[in-house]
PDB file of C-alpha atoms in Angstrom:
ATOM      1  CA  MET A  21      96.537 133.627 120.497  1.00  0.00           C
ATOM      2  CA  THR A  22      96.905 130.063 121.744  1.00  0.00           C
ATOM      3  CA  THR A  23      96.492 127.146 119.344  1.00  0.00           C
ATOM      4  CA  LYS A  24      95.031 124.031 120.914  1.00  0.00           C
ATOM      5  CA  ILE A  25      95.886 120.718 119.280  1.00  0.00           C
ATOM      6  CA  ALA A  26      94.698 117.217 120.192  1.00  0.00           C
ATOM      7  CA  ILE A  27      96.849 114.157 119.523  1.00  0.00           C
ATOM      8  CA  ALA A  28      94.979 110.866 119.684  1.00  0.00           C
ATOM      9  CA  GLY A  29      97.381 108.003 120.389  1.00  0.00           C
ATOM     10  CA  ILE A  30     100.106 110.217 121.819  1.00  0.00           C
ATOM     11  CA  SER A  31     102.101 107.234 123.117  1.00  0.00           C
ATOM     12  CA  SER A  32     103.322 106.201 119.649  1.00  0.00           C
ATOM     13  CA  LYS A  33     106.839 107.075 118.522  1.00  0.00           C
ATOM     14  CA  LEU A  34     105.679 109.477 115.823  1.00  0.00           C
ATOM     15  CA  ALA A  35     103.088 111.119 118.070  1.00  0.00           C
ATOM     16  CA  GLY A  36     105.642 111.799 120.792  1.00  0.00           C
ATOM     17  CA  LEU A  37     107.963 113.463 118.300  1.00  0.00           C
ATOM     18  CA  ILE A  38     105.098 115.540 116.891  1.00  0.00           C
ATOM     19  CA  ALA A  39     104.138 116.654 120.393  1.00  0.00           C
ATOM     20  CA  HIS A  40     107.677 117.746 121.204  1.00  0.00           C
ATOM     21  CA  GLU A  41     107.883 119.707 117.953  1.00  0.00           C
ATOM     22  CA  LEU A  42     104.606 121.466 118.726  1.00  0.00           C
ATOM     23  CA  LEU A  43     105.686 122.283 122.263  1.00  0.00           C
ATOM     24  CA  ARG A  44     108.602 124.317 120.954  1.00  0.00           C
ATOM     25  CA  ASN A  45     105.934 126.986 120.447  1.00  0.00           C
ATOM     26  CA  GLN A  46     104.910 128.657 123.690  1.00  0.00           C
ATOM     27  CA  ASP A  47     101.538 129.605 122.231  1.00  0.00           C
ATOM     28  CA  VAL A  48     100.583 125.957 121.596  1.00  0.00           C
ATOM     29  CA  THR A  49      98.846 123.633 124.018  1.00  0.00           C
ATOM     30  CA  VAL A  50      98.460 119.906 123.437  1.00  0.00           C
ATOM     31  CA  GLN A  51      95.754 117.538 124.610  1.00  0.00           C
ATOM     32  CA  GLY A  52      96.876 113.941 124.264  1.00  0.00           C
ATOM     33  CA  SER A  53      95.220 110.583 124.723  1.00  0.00           C
ATOM     34  CA  CYS A  54      96.515 107.058 125.197  1.00  0.00           C
ATOM     35  CA  ARG A  55      95.620 103.896 127.107  1.00  0.00           C
ATOM     36  CA  ASP A  56      98.189 104.385 129.874  1.00  0.00           C
ATOM     37  CA  ILE A  57      99.533 107.864 130.506  1.00  0.00           C
ATOM     38  CA  THR A  58     101.981 106.565 133.124  1.00  0.00           C
ATOM     39  CA  LYS A  59     104.087 105.124 130.295  1.00  0.00           C
ATOM     40  CA  LEU A  60     104.596 108.527 128.689  1.00  0.00           C
ATOM     41  CA  PRO A  61     107.905 110.374 129.165  1.00  0.00           C
ATOM     42  CA  SER A  62     108.042 112.972 131.925  1.00  0.00           C
ATOM     43  CA  SER A  63     108.619 115.665 129.306  1.00  0.00           C
ATOM     44  CA  LEU A  64     104.974 115.205 128.313  1.00  0.00           C
ATOM     45  CA  ARG A  65     103.515 114.249 131.690  1.00  0.00           C
ATOM     46  CA  ASP A  66     105.021 117.246 133.457  1.00  0.00           C
ATOM     47  CA  SER A  67     104.673 119.900 130.769  1.00  0.00           C
ATOM     48  CA  PRO A  68     102.332 122.791 131.667  1.00  0.00           C
ATOM     49  CA  GLN A  69     101.417 122.954 127.986  1.00  0.00           C
ATOM     50  CA  VAL A  70     100.085 119.377 127.946  1.00  0.00           C
ATOM     51  CA  THR A  71      96.816 117.892 129.187  1.00  0.00           C
ATOM     52  CA  LEU A  72      96.609 114.090 129.123  1.00  0.00           C
ATOM     53  CA  ILE A  73      93.520 111.909 128.991  1.00  0.00           C
ATOM     54  CA  GLN A  74      93.683 108.155 129.581  1.00  0.00           C
ATOM     55  CA  THR A  75      91.326 106.539 127.121  1.00  0.00           C
ATOM     56  CA  GLY A  76      90.925 103.941 124.397  1.00  0.00           C
ATOM     57  CA  PRO A  77      89.892 104.503 120.772  1.00  0.00           C
ATOM     58  CA  TYR A  78      86.184 103.828 121.419  1.00  0.00           C
ATOM     59  CA  ASP A  79      85.753 105.689 124.723  1.00  0.00           C
ATOM     60  CA  GLU A  80      83.319 108.293 123.428  1.00  0.00           C
ATOM     61  CA  PRO A  81      82.989 110.492 126.560  1.00  0.00           C
ATOM     62  CA  ASN A  82      86.743 110.842 127.062  1.00  0.00           C
ATOM     63  CA  LEU A  83      87.414 111.320 123.354  1.00  0.00           C
ATOM     64  CA  ARG A  84      84.811 114.067 123.322  1.00  0.00           C
ATOM     65  CA  SER A  85      86.759 115.763 126.122  1.00  0.00           C
ATOM     66  CA  LEU A  86      89.978 115.280 124.160  1.00  0.00           C
ATOM     67  CA  VAL A  87      88.827 117.210 121.099  1.00  0.00           C
ATOM     68  CA  GLN A  88      86.738 119.856 122.864  1.00  0.00           C
ATOM     69  CA  GLY A  89      87.946 123.357 122.073  1.00  0.00           C
ATOM     70  CA  CYS A  90      90.722 122.183 119.744  1.00  0.00           C
ATOM     71  CA  ASP A  91      91.690 123.853 116.485  1.00  0.00           C
ATOM     72  CA  VAL A  92      93.217 120.687 115.030  1.00  0.00           C
ATOM     73  CA  VAL A  93      93.036 116.970 115.825  1.00  0.00           C
ATOM     74  CA  ILE A  94      96.000 114.769 114.872  1.00  0.00           C
ATOM     75  CA  CYS A  95      95.337 111.042 114.756  1.00  0.00           C
ATOM     76  CA  CYS A  96      98.329 108.797 115.415  1.00  0.00           C
ATOM     77  CA  TYR A  97      96.518 105.493 115.718  1.00  0.00           C
ATOM     78  CA  TRP A  98      98.352 102.427 114.432  1.00  0.00           C
ATOM     79  CA  ALA A  99      96.174  99.342 114.741  1.00  0.00           C
ATOM     80  CA  ASP A 100      94.288  96.655 112.850  1.00  0.00           C
ATOM     81  CA  ASN A 101      92.221  97.657 109.831  1.00  0.00           C
ATOM     82  CA  GLU A 102      88.902  97.636 111.659  1.00  0.00           C
ATOM     83  CA  THR A 103      90.170  99.970 114.374  1.00  0.00           C
ATOM     84  CA  MET A 104      91.845 102.267 111.855  1.00  0.00           C
ATOM     85  CA  VAL A 105      88.476 102.780 110.182  1.00  0.00           C
ATOM     86  CA  LYS A 106      85.887 102.606 112.959  1.00  0.00           C
ATOM     87  CA  ALA A 107      87.912 104.409 115.622  1.00  0.00           C
ATOM     88  CA  GLN A 108      88.950 107.158 113.223  1.00  0.00           C
ATOM     89  CA  LYS A 109      85.391 107.676 112.029  1.00  0.00           C
ATOM     90  CA  LEU A 110      84.296 108.090 115.646  1.00  0.00           C
ATOM     91  CA  LEU A 111      87.110 110.573 116.275  1.00  0.00           C
ATOM     92  CA  ILE A 112      86.237 112.490 113.108  1.00  0.00           C
ATOM     93  CA  ASP A 113      82.562 112.681 114.072  1.00  0.00           C
ATOM     94  CA  LEU A 114      83.394 113.893 117.581  1.00  0.00           C
ATOM     95  CA  SER A 115      85.817 116.444 116.153  1.00  0.00           C
ATOM     96  CA  ALA A 116      83.185 117.751 113.753  1.00  0.00           C
ATOM     97  CA  GLU A 117      80.653 117.895 116.579  1.00  0.00           C
ATOM     98  CA  ALA A 118      83.130 119.975 118.604  1.00  0.00           C
ATOM     99  CA  LYS A 119      83.638 122.287 115.600  1.00  0.00           C
ATOM    100  CA  VAL A 120      87.289 121.369 115.162  1.00  0.00           C
ATOM    101  CA  ASP A 121      88.504 122.967 111.940  1.00  0.00           C
ATOM    102  CA  ARG A 122      90.885 120.275 110.662  1.00  0.00           C
ATOM    103  CA  TYR A 123      91.545 116.563 111.186  1.00  0.00           C
ATOM    104  CA  ILE A 124      94.971 115.104 110.289  1.00  0.00           C
ATOM    105  CA  ALA A 125      94.378 111.457 109.448  1.00  0.00           C
ATOM    106  CA  SER A 126      96.484 108.391 110.166  1.00  0.00           C
ATOM    107  CA  ASP A 127      98.621 106.927 108.887  1.00  0.00           C
ATOM    108  CA  TYR A 128     101.703 108.661 107.449  1.00  0.00           C
ATOM    109  CA  THR A 129     102.888 106.717 104.476  1.00  0.00           C
ATOM    110  CA  ILE A 130     103.134 106.199 100.709  1.00  0.00           C
ATOM    111  CA  ASP A 131     100.640 107.711  98.257  1.00  0.00           C
ATOM    112  CA  TYR A 132      97.791 105.277  98.908  1.00  0.00           C
ATOM    113  CA  THR A 133      95.427 107.392  96.794  1.00  0.00           C
ATOM    114  CA  LYS A 134      96.931 105.659  93.733  1.00  0.00           C
ATOM    115  CA  LEU A 135      96.172 102.168  95.036  1.00  0.00           C
ATOM    116  CA  GLU A 136      93.211 100.002  94.184  1.00  0.00           C
ATOM    117  CA  TYR A 137      91.490  98.346  97.117  1.00  0.00           C
ATOM    118  CA  GLY A 138      93.364  95.146  97.915  1.00  0.00           C
ATOM    119  CA  ASP A 139      96.690  96.197  96.392  1.00  0.00           C
ATOM    120  CA  ILE A 140      98.027  96.637  99.929  1.00  0.00           C
ATOM    121  CA  VAL A 141      95.231  95.641 102.284  1.00  0.00           C
ATOM    122  CA  GLU A 142      96.805  97.500 105.212  1.00  0.00           C
ATOM    123  CA  LYS A 143      96.350 100.734 103.294  1.00  0.00           C
ATOM    124  CA  ASP A 144      92.668 100.177 102.511  1.00  0.00           C
ATOM    125  CA  PRO A 145      91.622 101.969 105.745  1.00  0.00           C
ATOM    126  CA  MET A 146      93.462 105.107 104.632  1.00  0.00           C
ATOM    127  CA  LYS A 147      91.392 105.154 101.451  1.00  0.00           C
ATOM    128  CA  ASP A 148      88.200 104.693 103.482  1.00  0.00           C
ATOM    129  CA  ILE A 149      89.083 107.538 105.844  1.00  0.00           C
ATOM    130  CA  LYS A 150      90.006 109.903 103.017  1.00  0.00           C
ATOM    131  CA  ALA A 151      86.661 109.236 101.340  1.00  0.00           C
ATOM    132  CA  TYR A 152      84.874 109.734 104.672  1.00  0.00           C
ATOM    133  CA  LEU A 153      86.557 113.090 105.240  1.00  0.00           C
ATOM    134  CA  ASP A 154      86.017 114.180 101.641  1.00  0.00           C
ATOM    135  CA  ALA A 155      82.275 113.696 102.156  1.00  0.00           C
ATOM    136  CA  LYS A 156      82.253 115.784 105.347  1.00  0.00           C
ATOM    137  CA  GLN A 157      81.052 119.373 105.140  1.00  0.00           C
ATOM    138  CA  ASP A 158      81.798 120.357 108.732  1.00  0.00           C
ATOM    139  CA  ILE A 159      85.502 119.450 109.065  1.00  0.00           C
ATOM    140  CA  LYS A 160      88.485 119.572 106.705  1.00  0.00           C
ATOM    141  CA  GLY A 161      90.653 116.500 106.172  1.00  0.00           C
ATOM    142  CA  VAL A 162      94.446 116.606 105.991  1.00  0.00           C
ATOM    143  CA  HIS A 163      96.582 113.685 104.806  1.00  0.00           C
ATOM    144  CA  VAL A 164     100.365 113.665 105.220  1.00  0.00           C
ATOM    145  CA  LEU A 165     102.220 111.414 102.773  1.00  0.00           C
ATOM    146  CA  ASN A 166     105.923 110.823 103.424  1.00  0.00           C
ATOM    147  CA  GLY A 167     106.909 107.582 101.698  1.00  0.00           C
ATOM    148  CA  ILE A 168     108.473 104.973 104.005  1.00  0.00           C
ATOM    149  CA  PHE A 169     110.028 105.719 107.371  1.00  0.00           C
ATOM    150  CA  ILE A 170     113.760 105.153 106.916  1.00  0.00           C
ATOM    151  CA  GLU A 171     113.977 103.426 110.296  1.00  0.00           C
ATOM    152  CA  THR A 172     111.214 100.982 109.336  1.00  0.00           C
ATOM    153  CA  PHE A 173     112.803 100.347 105.947  1.00  0.00           C
ATOM    154  CA  LEU A 174     116.164  99.446 107.449  1.00  0.00           C
ATOM    155  CA  ASP A 175     115.089  97.735 110.662  1.00  0.00           C
ATOM    156  CA  LEU A 176     111.774  95.969 110.104  1.00  0.00           C
ATOM    157  CA  THR A 177     111.493  94.845 106.494  1.00  0.00           C
ATOM    158  CA  GLY A 178     114.436  92.481 106.135  1.00  0.00           C
ATOM    159  CA  VAL A 179     116.307  94.894 103.854  1.00  0.00           C
ATOM    160  CA  TRP A 180     119.261  95.374 106.217  1.00  0.00           C
ATOM    161  CA  ASN A 181     120.889  92.549 108.155  1.00  0.00           C
ATOM    162  CA  PRO A 182     123.446  94.069 110.553  1.00  0.00           C
ATOM    163  CA  GLU A 183     124.856  90.675 111.572  1.00  0.00           C
ATOM    164  CA  THR A 184     125.940  89.827 108.030  1.00  0.00           C
ATOM    165  CA  ARG A 185     126.224  93.456 106.877  1.00  0.00           C
ATOM    166  CA  THR A 186     123.925  92.641 103.987  1.00  0.00           C
ATOM    167  CA  LEU A 187     121.470  94.801 102.046  1.00  0.00           C
ATOM    168  CA  ARG A 188     118.823  92.667 100.344  1.00  0.00           C
ATOM    169  CA  TYR A 189     116.725  93.898  97.471  1.00  0.00           C
ATOM    170  CA  TRP A 190     114.325  93.021  94.686  1.00  0.00           C
ATOM    171  CA  GLY A 191     114.628  94.245  91.110  1.00  0.00           C
ATOM    172  CA  THR A 192     117.746  95.758  89.597  1.00  0.00           C
ATOM    173  CA  GLY A 193     118.860  97.701  92.677  1.00  0.00           C
ATOM    174  CA  SER A 194     118.542 100.978  90.787  1.00  0.00           C
ATOM    175  CA  GLU A 195     114.894 101.545  91.693  1.00  0.00           C
ATOM    176  CA  LYS A 196     114.399 104.611  93.902  1.00  0.00           C
ATOM    177  CA  TRP A 197     112.959 104.429  97.417  1.00  0.00           C
ATOM    178  CA  GLU A 198     111.154 107.462  98.857  1.00  0.00           C
ATOM    179  CA  LEU A 199     112.236 107.688 102.475  1.00  0.00           C
ATOM    180  CA  THR A 200     111.687 110.002 105.445  1.00  0.00           C
ATOM    181  CA  THR A 201     112.814 109.679 109.065  1.00  0.00           C
ATOM    182  CA  TYR A 202     110.389 109.769 111.969  1.00  0.00           C
ATOM    183  CA  GLN A 203     111.927 113.057 113.148  1.00  0.00           C
ATOM    184  CA  THR A 204     111.521 114.778 109.783  1.00  0.00           C
ATOM    185  CA  SER A 205     107.987 113.446 109.408  1.00  0.00           C
ATOM    186  CA  ALA A 206     107.112 114.781 112.860  1.00  0.00           C
ATOM    187  CA  GLN A 207     108.481 118.204 111.964  1.00  0.00           C
ATOM    188  CA  TYR A 208     106.348 118.340 108.840  1.00  0.00           C
ATOM    189  CA  VAL A 209     103.207 117.119 110.627  1.00  0.00           C
ATOM    190  CA  ALA A 210     103.711 119.778 113.299  1.00  0.00           C
ATOM    191  CA  ALA A 211     104.215 122.438 110.613  1.00  0.00           C
ATOM    192  CA  VAL A 212     101.037 121.342 108.851  1.00  0.00           C
ATOM    193  CA  ALA A 213      99.107 121.349 112.127  1.00  0.00           C
ATOM    194  CA  LEU A 214     100.154 124.958 112.765  1.00  0.00           C
ATOM    195  CA  ASP A 215      99.334 126.061 109.208  1.00  0.00           C
ATOM    196  CA  PRO A 216      95.577 126.723 108.988  1.00  0.00           C
ATOM    197  CA  THR A 217      95.756 126.826 105.177  1.00  0.00           C
ATOM    198  CA  ALA A 218      97.120 123.239 104.944  1.00  0.00           C
ATOM    199  CA  VAL A 219      94.196 121.116 103.803  1.00  0.00           C
ATOM    200  CA  GLY A 220      93.874 117.917 101.769  1.00  0.00           C
ATOM    201  CA  ILE A 221      96.874 115.929 100.524  1.00  0.00           C
ATOM    202  CA  THR A 222     100.341 117.108 101.561  1.00  0.00           C
ATOM    203  CA  LYS A 223     103.509 115.348 100.406  1.00  0.00           C
ATOM    204  CA  PHE A 224     106.935 115.451 102.028  1.00  0.00           C
ATOM    205  CA  LEU A 225     110.176 113.621 101.386  1.00  0.00           C
ATOM    206  CA  GLY A 226     113.405 113.251 103.312  1.00  0.00           C
ATOM    207  CA  ASP A 227     115.518 111.343 100.805  1.00  0.00           C
ATOM    208  CA  LYS A 228     115.216 109.383  97.560  1.00  0.00           C
ATOM    209  CA  LYS A 229     117.797 106.647  97.108  1.00  0.00           C
ATOM    210  CA  SER A 230     118.357 103.329  95.369  1.00  0.00           C
ATOM    211  CA  ILE A 231     119.729 100.339  97.273  1.00  0.00           C
ATOM    212  CA  PHE A 232     123.054 100.906  95.530  1.00  0.00           C
ATOM    213  CA  GLU A 233     123.120 104.514  96.756  1.00  0.00           C
ATOM    214  CA  ILE A 234     122.188 103.403 100.287  1.00  0.00           C
ATOM    215  CA  ALA A 235     125.091 100.945 100.145  1.00  0.00           C
ATOM    216  CA  ASP A 236     127.352 103.875  99.229  1.00  0.00           C
ATOM    217  CA  ASP A 237     126.031 105.776 102.275  1.00  0.00           C
ATOM    218  CA  PHE A 238     126.874 102.824 104.529  1.00  0.00           C
ATOM    219  CA  GLU A 239     130.376 102.646 103.085  1.00  0.00           C
ATOM    220  CA  ALA A 240     130.928 106.391 103.511  1.00  0.00           C
ATOM    221  CA  ILE A 241     129.671 106.580 107.089  1.00  0.00           C
ATOM    222  CA  CYS A 242     130.318 103.132 108.551  1.00  0.00           C
ATOM    223  CA  LYS A 243     133.579 102.455 106.723  1.00  0.00           C
ATOM    224  CA  PHE A 244     132.550  99.039 105.411  1.00  0.00           C
ATOM    225  CA  LYS A 245     130.980  97.996 102.130  1.00  0.00           C
ATOM    226  CA  PRO A 246     127.730  96.077 102.647  1.00  0.00           C
ATOM    227  CA  THR A 247     127.151  92.826 100.823  1.00  0.00           C
ATOM    228  CA  LEU A 248     124.397  93.219  98.241  1.00  0.00           C
ATOM    229  CA  GLN A 249     122.022  90.292  97.920  1.00  0.00           C
ATOM    230  CA  ASN A 250     119.526  90.221  95.065  1.00  0.00           C
ATOM    231  CA  ARG A 251     116.321  88.417  96.016  1.00  0.00           C
ATOM    232  CA  GLY A 252     114.966  88.232  92.480  1.00  0.00           C
ATOM    233  CA  SER A 253     113.071  90.303  89.963  1.00  0.00           C
ATOM    234  CA  ILE A 254     110.187  92.661  90.695  1.00  0.00           C
ATOM    235  CA  GLN A 255     107.822  89.939  89.494  1.00  0.00           C
ATOM    236  CA  ASP A 256     109.496  87.514  91.905  1.00  0.00           C
ATOM    237  CA  CYS A 257     108.734  90.004  94.666  1.00  0.00           C
ATOM    238  CA  TYR A 258     105.065  89.965  93.687  1.00  0.00           C
ATOM    239  CA  GLN A 259     104.973  86.169  93.573  1.00  0.00           C
ATOM    240  CA  SER A 260     106.670  85.895  96.977  1.00  0.00           C
ATOM    241  CA  ARG A 261     103.671  87.298  98.870  1.00  0.00           C
ATOM    242  CA  TYR A 262     102.515  83.899 100.076  1.00  0.00           C
ATOM    243  CA  SER A 263     105.888  82.199 100.413  1.00  0.00           C
ATOM    244  CA  LYS A 264     107.644  81.895 103.759  1.00  0.00           C
ATOM    245  CA  GLU A 265     110.939  81.928 101.923  1.00  0.00           C
ATOM    246  CA  GLY A 266     109.935  84.549  99.375  1.00  0.00           C
ATOM    247  CA  PHE A 267     110.769  87.641 101.366  1.00  0.00           C
ATOM    248  CA  ASP A 268     112.251  86.678 104.689  1.00  0.00           C
ATOM    249  CA  ALA A 269     112.031  83.236 106.233  1.00  0.00           C
ATOM    250  CA  ALA A 270     112.152  84.799 109.693  1.00  0.00           C
ATOM    251  CA  VAL A 271     108.853  86.639 109.380  1.00  0.00           C
ATOM    252  CA  ALA A 272     105.295  85.346 109.491  1.00  0.00           C
ATOM    253  CA  ASP A 273     103.102  84.800 106.443  1.00  0.00           C
ATOM    254  CA  THR A 274     101.081  87.966 107.060  1.00  0.00           C
ATOM    255  CA  ALA A 275     104.264  90.020 107.262  1.00  0.00           C
ATOM    256  CA  ASN A 276     105.457  88.474 103.996  1.00  0.00           C
ATOM    257  CA  VAL A 277     102.229  89.501 102.292  1.00  0.00           C
ATOM    258  CA  LEU A 278     102.508  93.060 103.592  1.00  0.00           C
ATOM    259  CA  ALA A 279     106.200  93.497 102.825  1.00  0.00           C
ATOM    260  CA  SER A 280     106.035  91.932  99.363  1.00  0.00           C
ATOM    261  CA  SER A 281     102.843  93.769  98.351  1.00  0.00           C
ATOM    262  CA  PHE A 282     104.184  97.013  99.762  1.00  0.00           C
ATOM    263  CA  PHE A 283     107.555  96.691  98.063  1.00  0.00           C
ATOM    264  CA  TYR A 284     106.042  95.569  94.763  1.00  0.00           C
ATOM    265  CA  CYS A 285     103.840  98.673  94.517  1.00  0.00           C
ATOM    266  CA  ILE A 286     106.841 100.867  95.338  1.00  0.00           C
ATOM    267  CA  LEU A 287     109.184  99.147  92.893  1.00  0.00           C
ATOM    268  CA  ILE A 288     106.793  99.570  89.966  1.00  0.00           C
ATOM    269  CA  GLY A 289     106.318 103.240  90.881  1.00  0.00           C
ATOM    270  CA  LYS A 290     102.612 102.958  91.593  1.00  0.00           C
ATOM    271  CA  VAL A 291     102.704 104.833  94.899  1.00  0.00           C
ATOM    272  CA  SER A 292     105.381 107.414  94.137  1.00  0.00           C
ATOM    273  CA  LEU A 293     104.927 110.831  95.734  1.00  0.00           C
ATOM    274  CA  GLY A 294     105.894 112.391  92.419  1.00  0.00           C
ATOM    275  CA  GLN A 295     107.596 115.736  91.905  1.00  0.00           C
ATOM    276  CA  ASP A 296     104.927 118.004  93.404  1.00  0.00           C
ATOM    277  CA  LEU A 297     106.199 118.005  96.982  1.00  0.00           C
ATOM    278  CA  ASN A 298     105.284 120.425  99.756  1.00  0.00           C
ATOM    279  CA  ASN A 299     108.793 120.578 101.282  1.00  0.00           C
ATOM    280  CA  PRO A 300     109.408 124.135 100.016  1.00  0.00           C
ATOM    281  CA  ARG A 301     106.359 125.378 101.878  1.00  0.00           C
ATOM    282  CA  TYR A 302     108.081 124.826 105.235  1.00  0.00           C
ATOM    283  CA  GLN A 303     111.631 126.124 104.830  1.00  0.00           C
ATOM    284  CA  ASN A 304     112.350 125.806 108.551  1.00  0.00           C
ATOM    285  CA  VAL A 305     112.291 121.997 108.267  1.00  0.00           C
ATOM    286  CA  LYS A 306     115.603 120.532 107.115  1.00  0.00           C
ATOM    287  CA  PRO A 307     114.899 116.950 105.973  1.00  0.00           C
ATOM    288  CA  GLU A 308     117.175 114.265 107.374  1.00  0.00           C
ATOM    289  CA  THR A 309     118.762 112.004 104.759  1.00  0.00           C
ATOM    290  CA  VAL A 310     119.703 108.328 104.958  1.00  0.00           C
ATOM    291  CA  ARG A 311     123.345 109.331 105.338  1.00  0.00           C
ATOM    292  CA  GLN A 312     122.531 111.732 108.188  1.00  0.00           C
ATOM    293  CA  LEU A 313     120.497 109.060 109.982  1.00  0.00           C
ATOM    294  CA  LEU A 314     123.417 106.647 109.711  1.00  0.00           C
ATOM    295  CA  GLU A 315     125.739 109.328 111.083  1.00  0.00           C
ATOM    296  CA  HIS A 316     123.406 109.893 114.018  1.00  0.00           C
ATOM    297  CA  ARG A 317     123.101 106.183 114.747  1.00  0.00           C
ATOM    298  CA  LEU A 318     126.853 105.669 114.562  1.00  0.00           C
ATOM    299  CA  ALA A 319     127.398 108.554 116.982  1.00  0.00           C
ATOM    300  CA  THR A 320     124.748 107.467 119.496  1.00  0.00           C
ATOM    301  CA  ALA A 321     124.540 103.677 119.208  1.00  0.00           C
ATOM    302  CA  GLY A 322     127.955 102.635 117.955  1.00  0.00           C
ATOM    303  CA  PRO A 323     128.807 100.295 115.030  1.00  0.00           C
ATOM    304  CA  LEU A 324     125.911  99.454 112.698  1.00  0.00           C
ATOM    305  CA  GLY A 325     127.211  96.084 111.664  1.00  0.00           C
TER     306      GLY A 325
END
């Protein structure tokens, strides 16, 4: 029996990886949507298992076509807060109307269920969407929590500076970071999509390391010892939210607020995934660690610093 899965926002990095994982199964077909299907890789455009629909997040007729006849809808939107709420609610309503069984919500992140509104404003939409799905009687909500993407942590938050070979951190350096690669996250999302019993909150983890342990991984794989730069205490991290110099002078104020708020909630353990993980449920997925990601990057992209 064929399983039909819709992916809204299939042009994103995570969505593309999820699609490729799903397409390993010959009895799976994928319907994907994005604003410009010509920008998608040929592996998706030319696959007989894939149907593509060019549409935006508020194009009701085309979105209705996207979800029609699907068993599961996976949302991979990544946008401003208003779009993350309004566009997802529209997609959920259309999915319910089409009698889709399950809706996998965006985004894929830390345990935002433990946050108060305003703790990390970019995660407020996730709380809204969970509440919206919880109130629905005609479709089941699924929420995949995976901590921070390792690639984002290293490349986009100011933690790693390859030019100076420096790892920068708040706190003592012994605090643990819950990290998962895009590839591992995609494998788990695909597994959840193909598991009709997977409903509600699911939690997955690739690796759990302190900055000191990540420095050890760099030394082991890259054959150099990174410089460790302490940016201040955890409270300093909290206070830095509105300071251009507080987190990274190279990023804008809004990015400082996000990074500092995000990191603060992680450092105090507020958004930890905890011990009750769903990794054992999908034994076929072998989570990629920080060290393995560094090995892969060194092999494919050359020196990391």
